[in-house]
C-alpha positions in Angstrom: 90.5 134.4 89.9 89.6 136.5 86.8 92.1 136.5 84.1 93.8 139.7 83.1 93.6 141.1 79.8 97.1 139.8 79.0 95.9 136.1 79.9 93.0 136.6 77.6 95.1 137.8 74.7 97.5 134.8 75.5 94.7 132.2 75.8 93.3 133.4 72.4 96.5 133.2 70.5 96.9 129.7 71.9 93.6 128.9 70.8 94.1 130.1 67.3 97.4 128.4 66.8 96.0 125.1 68.2 93.0 125.4 65.8 95.3 125.7 62.8 97.3 122.9 63.8 94.3 120.7 64.1 93.1 122.0 60.7 96.6 121.1 59.2 96.0 117.5 60.5 92.0 117.0 59.8 92.1 118.5 56.4 94.4 116.1 54.5 92.4 113.4 56.4 89.1 114.7 55.3 90.5 115.0 51.6 91.5 111.5 51.3 88.1 110.2 52.7 86.3 112.5 50.0 88.6 111.1 47.2 87.9 107.4 48.1 84.2 107.7 48.0 83.5 110.3 45.2 82.7 109.5 41.7 85.7 109.0 39.2 84.4 112.0 37.0 84.5 114.4 40.0 87.8 113.5 41.0 89.1 113.7 37.5 87.9 117.0 37.0 89.2 118.4 40.3 85.8 119.2 42.0 86.8 116.8 45.1 88.3 118.6 48.1 86.8 118.2 51.5 83.5 116.9 50.8 82.6 113.9 48.5 80.8 114.3 45.1 79.0 111.6 43.6 79.1 109.2 46.3 80.4 105.8 45.2 81.9 102.7 46.9 83.2 101.3 43.8 86.8 102.3 44.5 86.7 100.1 47.7 85.1 97.3 45.5 88.0 97.6 43.0 90.6 97.6 45.6 89.3 94.5 47.4 88.9 92.6 44.3 92.1 93.7 42.4 94.6 93.6 45.2 95.5 91.0 48.5 94.0 93.6 50.8 92.1 91.0 52.9 95.4 88.8 53.2 97.5 92.0 54.0 95.2 93.1 56.6 95.1 89.9 58.3 98.7 89.8 58.2 98.9 93.2 59.9 96.5 92.2 62.5 98.3 89.1 63.5 101.6 90.9 63.6 100.2 93.9 65.7 98.2 91.3 68.1 101.1 89.0 68.8 103.7 91.7 68.6 101.9 94.0 71.2 101.2 90.9 73.4 104.7 89.9 73.6 106.3 93.6 73.9 103.8 94.4 76.8 104.8 91.1 78.9 108.5 91.5 78.2 108.4 95.2 79.2 106.5 94.7 82.3 109.1 91.8 83.0 111.9 94.3 82.6 110.3 97.5 84.2 109.1 95.8 87.5 112.2 94.5 89.0 114.0 97.7 87.9 111.6 99.7 89.9 112.4 97.7 93.2 114.8 99.5 95.4 116.0 96.0 96.6 116.7 94.6 93.4 120.8 94.0 92.9 122.6 96.0 90.3 119.5 97.7 88.9 121.3 101.0 88.1 123.8 98.9 86.1 121.0 97.1 84.1 119.1 100.5 83.8 122.1 102.3 82.3 123.0 99.3 80.0 119.5 99.4 78.6 119.7 103.3 78.2 122.8 102.6 76.4 121.1 100.9 73.5 119.2 104.1 72.8 122.2 106.0 72.0 124.2 103.2 70.2 122.9 100.4 67.9 124.4 97.8 65.9 123.1 99.1 62.7 121.1 97.4 59.8 123.8 95.1 58.5 124.8 93.5 61.8 121.2 93.1 62.8 120.4 91.5 59.5 123.3 89.0 60.0 122.2 88.1 63.2 118.5 87.5 62.2 120.0 85.3 59.3 122.0 83.3 61.6 119.2 82.7 63.9 117.3 81.3 60.8 114.5 83.9 61.3 114.5 85.4 57.7 111.1 85.3 56.1 109.6 85.0 59.5 107.6 87.3 61.6 110.1 86.6 64.4 112.4 88.9 62.7 109.9 91.5 63.2 109.1 90.9 66.8 112.3 90.0 68.5 114.7 93.0 67.5 112.2 95.5 69.0 110.6 93.3 71.8 111.2 95.8 74.3 111.3 99.7 73.5 113.9 101.4 76.1 111.5 104.4 76.1 108.6 102.7 77.0 110.3 100.5 79.8 111.6 103.6 81.6 108.0 105.1 81.3 106.5 101.8 83.0 109.4 101.5 85.6 109.1 105.3 86.5 105.2 104.5 87.0 105.9 101.4 89.3 108.3 103.4 91.3 105.6 105.9 92.0 103.2 103.6 93.4 103.0 104.2 97.3 105.5 101.7 99.1 102.3 101.1 101.7 100.6 99.2 99.2 103.5 96.7 98.8 104.0 96.3 102.5 100.3 95.9 103.2 100.2 93.2 100.3 103.3 91.4 101.6 101.9 91.3 105.3 99.0 89.5 103.8 101.2 87.0 102.7 101.5 88.1 99.0 104.4 86.8 96.8 106.2 88.8 94.4 104.4 87.5 91.4 101.1 87.8 92.8 101.8 91.5 94.0 102.7 92.3 90.4 99.6 90.4 88.7 97.1 91.2 91.5 98.1 94.6 92.8 100.7 96.4 90.6 99.2 95.8 87.2 95.3 96.7 88.1 96.4 100.0 89.2 98.7 100.8 86.3 96.0 100.4 83.6 96.7 104.0 82.5 100.2 103.5 81.6 99.4 100.1 80.0 96.9 101.4 77.9 99.4 104.0 76.8 102.1 101.5 76.1 99.5 99.3 74.3 99.0 102.3 71.8 102.7 103.2 71.5 103.3 99.5 70.6 100.3 99.0 68.5 101.1 102.0 66.1 104.7 100.9 65.7 103.6 97.2 64.8 100.8 98.0 62.6 103.0 100.7 60.5 106.1 98.5 60.4 107.6 99.0 57.2 111.4 98.7 56.5 112.1 95.4 58.8 109.1 94.0 56.5 111.0 94.8 53.3 114.4 93.6 54.8 113.5 90.3 56.5 110.4 89.3 54.7 110.9 87.8 51.2 107.5 86.0 50.9 105.1 88.5 49.3 102.2 86.5 50.8 103.4 87.7 54.3 103.7 91.3 53.5 101.5 93.4 55.5 99.1 96.5 54.8 101.6 99.1 54.9 103.8 97.5 52.3 100.9 96.9 49.9 99.7 100.6 50.2 103.2 101.8 49.5 103.3 99.4 46.4 100.2 101.0 45.3 101.5 104.3 45.4 104.9 104.0 44.2 104.6 101.1 41.7 102.7 102.3 38.5 102.4 98.4 37.5 100.8 97.2 40.5 98.3 100.2 40.5 97.4 99.5 36.7 96.8 95.6 37.8 94.6 96.8 40.5 92.5 99.1 38.1 92.1 96.2 35.6 89.6 94.7 37.9 86.7 96.7 37.1 83.2 95.6 38.5 81.1 97.0 35.5 82.1 98.3 32.1 80.2 101.6 32.7 82.3 102.0 36.0 85.6 103.7 35.8 88.0 104.2 39.0 90.9 106.5 38.8 94.2 106.2 40.2 93.7 108.8 42.8 90.7 107.1 44.3 92.6 104.0 44.6 95.4 105.4 46.6 93.2 107.3 48.9 91.2 104.3 49.4 94.3 102.3 50.3 95.6 104.8 52.9 91.9 105.0 54.5 91.9 101.3 54.9 95.4 101.3 56.5 94.8 104.3 59.0 91.2 103.2 60.0 92.2 100.5 62.5 94.2 103.0 64.6 91.7 105.7 64.2 89.0 103.4 65.8 91.2 102.2 68.7 92.5 105.4 69.6 89.3 107.0 71.1 89.0 103.9 73.6 92.5 104.6 74.9 92.7 108.4 74.6 91.4 108.7 78.2 94.3 106.7 79.5 96.7 108.6 77.3 97.7 111.7 78.9 97.3 110.3 82.3 99.6 107.4 81.8 102.4 109.6 80.4 102.0 112.3 82.9 101.8 109.9 86.1 104.9 108.0 84.9 107.0 111.1 84.5 106.2 113.5 87.3 107.3 112.6 91.0 106.2 114.0 94.2 
């Protein structure tokens, strides 16, 4: 079916708007990359825009030597890996029984969890609970409060509900138990939505910030997000970083250090996303459309 002139105009406008939105997201990233690998003289004279000038890795060299970058990166990786694993397991354990029509009081438990999306205890009561549990200055204070995202649980529950009941019946006729049904039948065909939830949880744990400042007092346990924030806002931290110069003839400017720190922080998510992107749209849509 040929598109009408009105449809063509509509498509053209859509393409233009989407292109502008894409450029508005891409240009700041390209500018940061250019700043992080450009020479200091080019940055100071304002010549760097979207393309690096005077290619140099000295900014990253100073960043690694002058800050606890490796330690903070390791902390972020640990928090993300353990947090995503725990959250996925508990989300599956919550979503699967709530998706079974024969589960007693599933409506009550579902509404109870939805209630937490609207009303929360607040920062102070949550801190008092964490403090009384003895979890202050422990990564468990980051993992336990947000162990299950209600939105992610509902997404996964709806996906489980859309799985044809004939699959469950055939597995039970073969003598499959409920646990084996979940592990060997339901989860393998739910990879799209599980990959989507992995991305959601991964981004949340990697970028965790306020909870880190509230609950973690030991600076050696701080993650990469806190380190980059301190570099951007704290002049003393930035000056201490710039004191570590690899060579007297090499000069590194503040803008380059800040840009390099941001690039290091966002690179892992940029690397992981392409591997999960093919599941992203499919995982979200299959869990939200019935029929």
